[in-house]
């Protein structure tokens, strides 16, 4: 413990978001770290009540925090009252872009019984550019001659800072292997920029073994030999898709944590489980809080609380690898959100 208190904005959000964050905060407390938290009411619910997604003034308040912990945001599946993209672009992507959270780091560990059992790899996803940048538009919308374009924005600066972060990480890991995933055989402009950047920056990291996979092949390898990966670096959209696949092969998206990092530390970073709001199980104490707990530990690590973070990681890893999830606590038919949180907290 550093003994410092950290200012953390807590955005529980929608559905199971608040429930899983409550367990994450329980575990942080048990690890002996003091957080000074401020709750922010944001998400689909808030939008339905007030019509507001993320105001400039709330964004300014968030800038003043040390970190942001987010549960999940989004309306129930099938909801038609909120136009597609309103919350995604207005809240989540707005925070990623405006706070310059240019790295999306998603670590994976194959759970026992999953097809990736024993795998241990990290995906570094570029988080501010690519097809997510919002470049494009319509021509002649609504007519038979309608045109829609959606460009992919790739800057040398954006690719380079992402690739460099990935090399730095790979260099600190025992396997020291970094795989660039792209589609250079078809995306010959963006792919060329990424590949050149990857090769040039790689010259500064002679200890790191470099590899390249096309994204379609990477999907096969993630299913057939996930344990062969160490660190993967990729663009925004490929990273979005690959990390859902990685979550699925590693035992389910309920385990997948993520860190949206402003790695230059010019402002707060944001930490969130990869899963969504799962309105269908909200309020029933059924959601798996491990992804939120792991996201909180990524946050502690980034805030300089490496010791507490590694104790939480170890507690979670032991809990998963000893297959506790298949053995509910005595007297119960199944684990609940709160009993998992308590079990991890008790191991600290
Ligand atoms: C994720 C999510 C988001 C993304 C959505 C909700 C905008 O799928 O964090 O992976 O596409 O990045
Ligand atoms: Mn996604």
PDB file of N, CA and C in Angstrom, residues 64-125:
ATOM      1  N   UNK A  64     -10.558  15.741 -13.680  1.00  0.00           N
ATOM      2  CA  UNK A  64      -9.877  16.046 -12.426  1.00  0.00           C
ATOM      3  C   UNK A  64      -9.658  14.830 -11.536  1.00  0.00           C
ATOM      4  N   UNK A  65     -10.166  13.660 -11.946  1.00  0.00           N
ATOM      5  CA  UNK A  65     -10.035  12.452 -11.118  1.00  0.00           C
ATOM      6  C   UNK A  65      -8.712  11.742 -11.406  1.00  0.00           C
ATOM      7  N   UNK A  66      -8.333  10.835 -10.500  1.00  0.00           N
ATOM      8  CA  UNK A  66      -7.133  10.025 -10.752  1.00  0.00           C
ATOM      9  C   UNK A  66      -7.456   8.846 -11.675  1.00  0.00           C
ATOM     10  N   UNK A  67      -8.689   8.357 -11.610  1.00  0.00           N
ATOM     11  CA  UNK A  67      -9.094   7.228 -12.451  1.00  0.00           C
ATOM     12  C   UNK A  67     -10.609   7.160 -12.505  1.00  0.00           C
ATOM     13  N   UNK A  68     -11.096   6.386 -13.467  1.00  0.00           N
ATOM     14  CA  UNK A  68     -12.534   6.185 -13.630  1.00  0.00           C
ATOM     15  C   UNK A  68     -12.788   4.683 -13.654  1.00  0.00           C
ATOM     16  N   UNK A  69     -13.734   4.240 -12.843  1.00  0.00           N
ATOM     17  CA  UNK A  69     -14.114   2.828 -12.828  1.00  0.00           C
ATOM     18  C   UNK A  69     -15.540   2.742 -13.354  1.00  0.00           C
ATOM     19  N   UNK A  70     -15.717   1.959 -14.421  1.00  0.00           N
ATOM     20  CA  UNK A  70     -17.022   1.920 -15.076  1.00  0.00           C
ATOM     21  C   UNK A  70     -17.582   0.491 -15.064  1.00  0.00           C
ATOM     22  N   UNK A  71     -18.857   0.352 -14.744  1.00  0.00           N
ATOM     23  CA  UNK A  71     -19.488  -0.981 -14.705  1.00  0.00           C
ATOM     24  C   UNK A  71     -19.897  -1.416 -16.096  1.00  0.00           C
ATOM     25  N   UNK A  72     -20.968  -0.850 -16.601  1.00  0.00           N
ATOM     26  CA  UNK A  72     -21.446  -1.161 -17.958  1.00  0.00           C
ATOM     27  C   UNK A  72     -22.470  -0.106 -18.333  1.00  0.00           C
ATOM     28  N   UNK A  73     -22.494   0.262 -19.587  1.00  0.00           N
ATOM     29  CA  UNK A  73     -23.557   1.167 -20.032  1.00  0.00           C
ATOM     30  C   UNK A  73     -24.239   0.599 -21.264  1.00  0.00           C
ATOM     31  N   UNK A  74     -25.532   0.816 -21.352  1.00  0.00           N
ATOM     32  CA  UNK A  74     -26.267   0.371 -22.535  1.00  0.00           C
ATOM     33  C   UNK A  74     -27.688  -0.014 -22.179  1.00  0.00           C
ATOM     34  N   UNK A  75     -28.609   0.186 -23.130  1.00  0.00           N
ATOM     35  CA  UNK A  75     -30.005  -0.158 -22.903  1.00  0.00           C
ATOM     36  C   UNK A  75     -30.207  -1.667 -23.038  1.00  0.00           C
ATOM     37  N   UNK A  76     -31.358  -2.171 -22.575  1.00  0.00           N
ATOM     38  CA  UNK A  76     -31.653  -3.598 -22.779  1.00  0.00           C
ATOM     39  C   UNK A  76     -31.681  -3.933 -24.265  1.00  0.00           C
ATOM     40  N   UNK A  77     -31.326  -5.192 -24.603  1.00  0.00           N
ATOM     41  CA  UNK A  77     -31.374  -5.645 -25.992  1.00  0.00           C
ATOM     42  C   UNK A  77     -32.807  -5.458 -26.506  1.00  0.00           C
ATOM     43  N   UNK A  78     -32.943  -4.917 -27.699  1.00  0.00           N
ATOM     44  CA  UNK A  78     -34.283  -4.747 -28.271  1.00  0.00           C
ATOM     45  C   UNK A  78     -34.891  -3.384 -27.976  1.00  0.00           C
ATOM     46  N   UNK A  79     -34.261  -2.612 -27.104  1.00  0.00           N
ATOM     47  CA  UNK A  79     -34.763  -1.267 -26.813  1.00  0.00           C
ATOM     48  C   UNK A  79     -34.698  -0.421 -28.085  1.00  0.00           C
ATOM     49  N   UNK A  80     -35.783   0.255 -28.398  1.00  0.00           N
ATOM     50  CA  UNK A  80     -35.784   1.047 -29.634  1.00  0.00           C
ATOM     51  C   UNK A  80     -35.914   2.539 -29.342  1.00  0.00           C
ATOM     52  N   UNK A  81     -35.911   2.888 -28.054  1.00  0.00           N
ATOM     53  CA  UNK A  81     -36.132   4.294 -27.724  1.00  0.00           C
ATOM     54  C   UNK A  81     -34.841   5.112 -27.816  1.00  0.00           C
ATOM     55  N   UNK A  82     -33.706   4.442 -27.769  1.00  0.00           N
ATOM     56  CA  UNK A  82     -32.425   5.161 -27.832  1.00  0.00           C
ATOM     57  C   UNK A  82     -31.780   4.874 -29.184  1.00  0.00           C
ATOM     58  N   UNK A  83     -31.563   5.899 -30.011  1.00  0.00           N
ATOM     59  CA  UNK A  83     -30.966   5.662 -31.325  1.00  0.00           C
ATOM     60  C   UNK A  83     -29.605   4.970 -31.212  1.00  0.00           C
ATOM     61  N   UNK A  84     -29.342   4.022 -32.139  1.00  0.00           N
ATOM     62  CA  UNK A  84     -28.086   3.255 -32.115  1.00  0.00           C
ATOM     63  C   UNK A  84     -26.895   4.195 -32.024  1.00  0.00           C
ATOM     64  N   UNK A  85     -25.970   3.874 -31.155  1.00  0.00           N
ATOM     65  CA  UNK A  85     -24.736   4.648 -31.079  1.00  0.00           C
ATOM     66  C   UNK A  85     -24.793   5.820 -30.120  1.00  0.00           C
ATOM     67  N   UNK A  86     -25.977   6.165 -29.620  1.00  0.00           N
ATOM     68  CA  UNK A  86     -26.097   7.348 -28.756  1.00  0.00           C
ATOM     69  C   UNK A  86     -25.164   7.243 -27.551  1.00  0.00           C
ATOM     70  N   UNK A  87     -25.258   6.116 -26.849  1.00  0.00           N
ATOM     71  CA  UNK A  87     -24.434   5.964 -25.643  1.00  0.00           C
ATOM     72  C   UNK A  87     -23.014   5.547 -25.989  1.00  0.00           C
ATOM     73  N   UNK A  88     -22.906   4.686 -27.000  1.00  0.00           N
ATOM     74  CA  UNK A  88     -21.571   4.212 -27.387  1.00  0.00           C
ATOM     75  C   UNK A  88     -20.707   5.400 -27.809  1.00  0.00           C
ATOM     76  N   UNK A  89     -21.237   6.198 -28.750  1.00  0.00           N
ATOM     77  CA  UNK A  89     -20.446   7.334 -29.237  1.00  0.00           C
ATOM     78  C   UNK A  89     -20.447   8.481 -28.238  1.00  0.00           C
ATOM     79  N   UNK A  90     -21.614   8.704 -27.588  1.00  0.00           N
ATOM     80  CA  UNK A  90     -21.760   9.887 -26.740  1.00  0.00           C
ATOM     81  C   UNK A  90     -21.093   9.751 -25.385  1.00  0.00           C
ATOM     82  N   UNK A  91     -20.935   8.524 -24.912  1.00  0.00           N
ATOM     83  CA  UNK A  91     -20.395   8.345 -23.560  1.00  0.00           C
ATOM     84  C   UNK A  91     -19.058   7.605 -23.595  1.00  0.00           C
ATOM     85  N   UNK A  92     -19.117   6.343 -24.021  1.00  0.00           N
ATOM     86  CA  UNK A  92     -17.907   5.516 -23.941  1.00  0.00           C
ATOM     87  C   UNK A  92     -16.813   6.019 -24.878  1.00  0.00           C
ATOM     88  N   UNK A  93     -17.152   6.173 -26.156  1.00  0.00           N
ATOM     89  CA  UNK A  93     -16.134   6.605 -27.114  1.00  0.00           C
ATOM     90  C   UNK A  93     -15.741   8.062 -26.841  1.00  0.00           C
ATOM     91  N   UNK A  94     -16.691   8.860 -26.385  1.00  0.00           N
ATOM     92  CA  UNK A  94     -16.345  10.253 -26.072  1.00  0.00           C
ATOM     93  C   UNK A  94     -15.289  10.298 -24.969  1.00  0.00           C
ATOM     94  N   UNK A  95     -15.454   9.479 -23.962  1.00  0.00           N
ATOM     95  CA  UNK A  95     -14.424   9.444 -22.902  1.00  0.00           C
ATOM     96  C   UNK A  95     -13.099   8.941 -23.466  1.00  0.00           C
ATOM     97  N   UNK A  96     -13.159   7.879 -24.277  1.00  0.00           N
ATOM     98  CA  UNK A  96     -11.906   7.348 -24.839  1.00  0.00           C
ATOM     99  C   UNK A  96     -11.178   8.408 -25.665  1.00  0.00           C
ATOM    100  N   UNK A  97     -11.940   9.147 -26.460  1.00  0.00           N
ATOM    101  CA  UNK A  97     -11.303  10.132 -27.353  1.00  0.00           C
ATOM    102  C   UNK A  97     -10.879  11.382 -26.583  1.00  0.00           C
ATOM    103  N   UNK A  98     -11.812  11.950 -25.828  1.00  0.00           N
ATOM    104  CA  UNK A  98     -11.519  13.240 -25.174  1.00  0.00           C
ATOM    105  C   UNK A  98     -10.466  13.103 -24.073  1.00  0.00           C
ATOM    106  N   UNK A  99     -10.448  11.960 -23.407  1.00  0.00           N
ATOM    107  CA  UNK A  99      -9.442  11.777 -22.355  1.00  0.00           C
ATOM    108  C   UNK A  99      -8.169  11.125 -22.919  1.00  0.00           C
ATOM    109  N   UNK A 100      -8.157  10.941 -24.229  1.00  0.00           N
ATOM    110  CA  UNK A 100      -7.009  10.364 -24.933  1.00  0.00           C
ATOM    111  C   UNK A 100      -6.575   9.025 -24.328  1.00  0.00           C
ATOM    112  N   UNK A 101      -7.562   8.141 -24.190  1.00  0.00           N
ATOM    113  CA  UNK A 101      -7.296   6.800 -23.633  1.00  0.00           C
ATOM    114  C   UNK A 101      -6.838   5.911 -24.779  1.00  0.00           C
ATOM    115  N   UNK A 102      -5.604   6.126 -25.226  1.00  0.00           N
ATOM    116  CA  UNK A 102      -5.200   5.571 -26.517  1.00  0.00           C
ATOM    117  C   UNK A 102      -4.828   4.092 -26.511  1.00  0.00           C
ATOM    118  N   UNK A 103      -4.733   3.510 -25.316  1.00  0.00           N
ATOM    119  CA  UNK A 103      -4.462   2.069 -25.226  1.00  0.00           C
ATOM    120  C   UNK A 103      -5.659   1.370 -24.605  1.00  0.00           C
ATOM    121  N   UNK A 104      -6.125   0.302 -25.236  1.00  0.00           N
ATOM    122  CA  UNK A 104      -7.100  -0.555 -24.578  1.00  0.00           C
ATOM    123  C   UNK A 104      -6.409  -1.883 -24.304  1.00  0.00           C
ATOM    124  N   UNK A 105      -6.056  -2.084 -23.047  1.00  0.00           N
ATOM    125  CA  UNK A 105      -5.291  -3.283 -22.662  1.00  0.00           C
ATOM    126  C   UNK A 105      -6.242  -4.325 -22.084  1.00  0.00           C
ATOM    127  N   UNK A 106      -6.223  -5.510 -22.690  1.00  0.00           N
ATOM    128  CA  UNK A 106      -7.140  -6.567 -22.253  1.00  0.00           C
ATOM    129  C   UNK A 106      -6.369  -7.866 -22.004  1.00  0.00           C
ATOM    130  N   UNK A 107      -6.081  -8.168 -20.736  1.00  0.00           N
ATOM    131  CA  UNK A 107      -5.360  -9.399 -20.414  1.00  0.00           C
ATOM    132  C   UNK A 107      -6.304 -10.605 -20.363  1.00  0.00           C
ATOM    133  N   UNK A 108      -5.814 -11.751 -20.799  1.00  0.00           N
ATOM    134  CA  UNK A 108      -6.637 -12.971 -20.805  1.00  0.00           C
ATOM    135  C   UNK A 108      -5.889 -14.121 -20.159  1.00  0.00           C
ATOM    136  N   UNK A 109      -6.638 -14.920 -19.411  1.00  0.00           N
ATOM    137  CA  UNK A 109      -6.105 -16.132 -18.809  1.00  0.00           C
ATOM    138  C   UNK A 109      -7.124 -17.229 -19.048  1.00  0.00           C
ATOM    139  N   UNK A 110      -6.712 -18.309 -19.679  1.00  0.00           N
ATOM    140  CA  UNK A 110      -7.664 -19.392 -19.963  1.00  0.00           C
ATOM    141  C   UNK A 110      -8.097 -20.067 -18.675  1.00  0.00           C
ATOM    142  N   UNK A 111      -9.401 -20.110 -18.418  1.00  0.00           N
ATOM    143  CA  UNK A 111      -9.919 -20.753 -17.213  1.00  0.00           C
ATOM    144  C   UNK A 111      -9.885 -22.278 -17.395  1.00  0.00           C
ATOM    145  N   UNK A 112      -9.816 -23.030 -16.279  1.00  0.00           N
ATOM    146  CA  UNK A 112      -9.829 -24.491 -16.387  1.00  0.00           C
ATOM    147  C   UNK A 112     -11.092 -24.935 -17.116  1.00  0.00           C
ATOM    148  N   UNK A 113     -10.949 -25.909 -17.990  1.00  0.00           N
ATOM    149  CA  UNK A 113     -12.118 -26.413 -18.717  1.00  0.00           C
ATOM    150  C   UNK A 113     -12.417 -25.632 -19.983  1.00  0.00           C
ATOM    151  N   UNK A 114     -11.848 -24.426 -20.138  1.00  0.00           N
ATOM    152  CA  UNK A 114     -12.074 -23.671 -21.377  1.00  0.00           C
ATOM    153  C   UNK A 114     -11.111 -24.186 -22.436  1.00  0.00           C
ATOM    154  N   UNK A 115     -11.393 -23.870 -23.708  1.00  0.00           N
ATOM    155  CA  UNK A 115     -10.496 -24.377 -24.747  1.00  0.00           C
ATOM    156  C   UNK A 115      -9.151 -23.662 -24.710  1.00  0.00           C
ATOM    157  N   UNK A 116      -9.058 -22.584 -23.945  1.00  0.00           N
ATOM    158  CA  UNK A 116      -7.780 -21.872 -23.830  1.00  0.00           C
ATOM    159  C   UNK A 116      -7.131 -22.105 -22.460  1.00  0.00           C
ATOM    160  N   UNK A 117      -7.524 -23.198 -21.775  1.00  0.00           N
ATOM    161  CA  UNK A 117      -6.964 -23.464 -20.438  1.00  0.00           C
ATOM    162  C   UNK A 117      -5.445 -23.349 -20.484  1.00  0.00           C
ATOM    163  N   UNK A 118      -4.886 -22.611 -19.569  1.00  0.00           N
ATOM    164  CA  UNK A 118      -3.432 -22.459 -19.504  1.00  0.00           C
ATOM    165  C   UNK A 118      -2.897 -21.276 -20.300  1.00  0.00           C
ATOM    166  N   UNK A 119      -3.699 -20.706 -21.200  1.00  0.00           N
ATOM    167  CA  UNK A 119      -3.226 -19.560 -21.984  1.00  0.00           C
ATOM    168  C   UNK A 119      -3.113 -18.327 -21.087  1.00  0.00           C
ATOM    169  N   UNK A 120      -2.182 -17.453 -21.441  1.00  0.00           N
ATOM    170  CA  UNK A 120      -1.950 -16.224 -20.674  1.00  0.00           C
ATOM    171  C   UNK A 120      -1.406 -15.196 -21.665  1.00  0.00           C
ATOM    172  N   UNK A 121      -2.275 -14.343 -22.148  1.00  0.00           N
ATOM    173  CA  UNK A 121      -1.833 -13.361 -23.145  1.00  0.00           C
ATOM    174  C   UNK A 121      -2.570 -12.039 -22.943  1.00  0.00           C
ATOM    175  N   UNK A 122      -2.058 -10.996 -23.582  1.00  0.00           N
ATOM    176  CA  UNK A 122      -2.640  -9.658 -23.443  1.00  0.00           C
ATOM    177  C   UNK A 122      -2.867  -9.081 -24.830  1.00  0.00           C
ATOM    178  N   UNK A 123      -4.041  -8.518 -25.060  1.00  0.00           N
ATOM    179  CA  UNK A 123      -4.291  -7.823 -26.316  1.00  0.00           C
ATOM    180  C   UNK A 123      -4.181  -6.316 -26.073  1.00  0.00           C
ATOM    181  N   UNK A 124      -3.340  -5.663 -26.871  1.00  0.00           N
ATOM    182  CA  UNK A 124      -3.218  -4.203 -26.840  1.00  0.00           C
ATOM    183  C   UNK A 124      -3.922  -3.670 -28.077  1.00  0.00           C
ATOM    184  N   UNK A 125      -5.040  -3.031 -27.831  1.00  0.00           N
ATOM    185  CA  UNK A 125      -5.896  -2.517 -28.900  1.00  0.00           C
ATOM    186  C   UNK A 125      -5.751  -1.003 -28.976  1.00  0.00           C
TER     187      UNK A 125
END
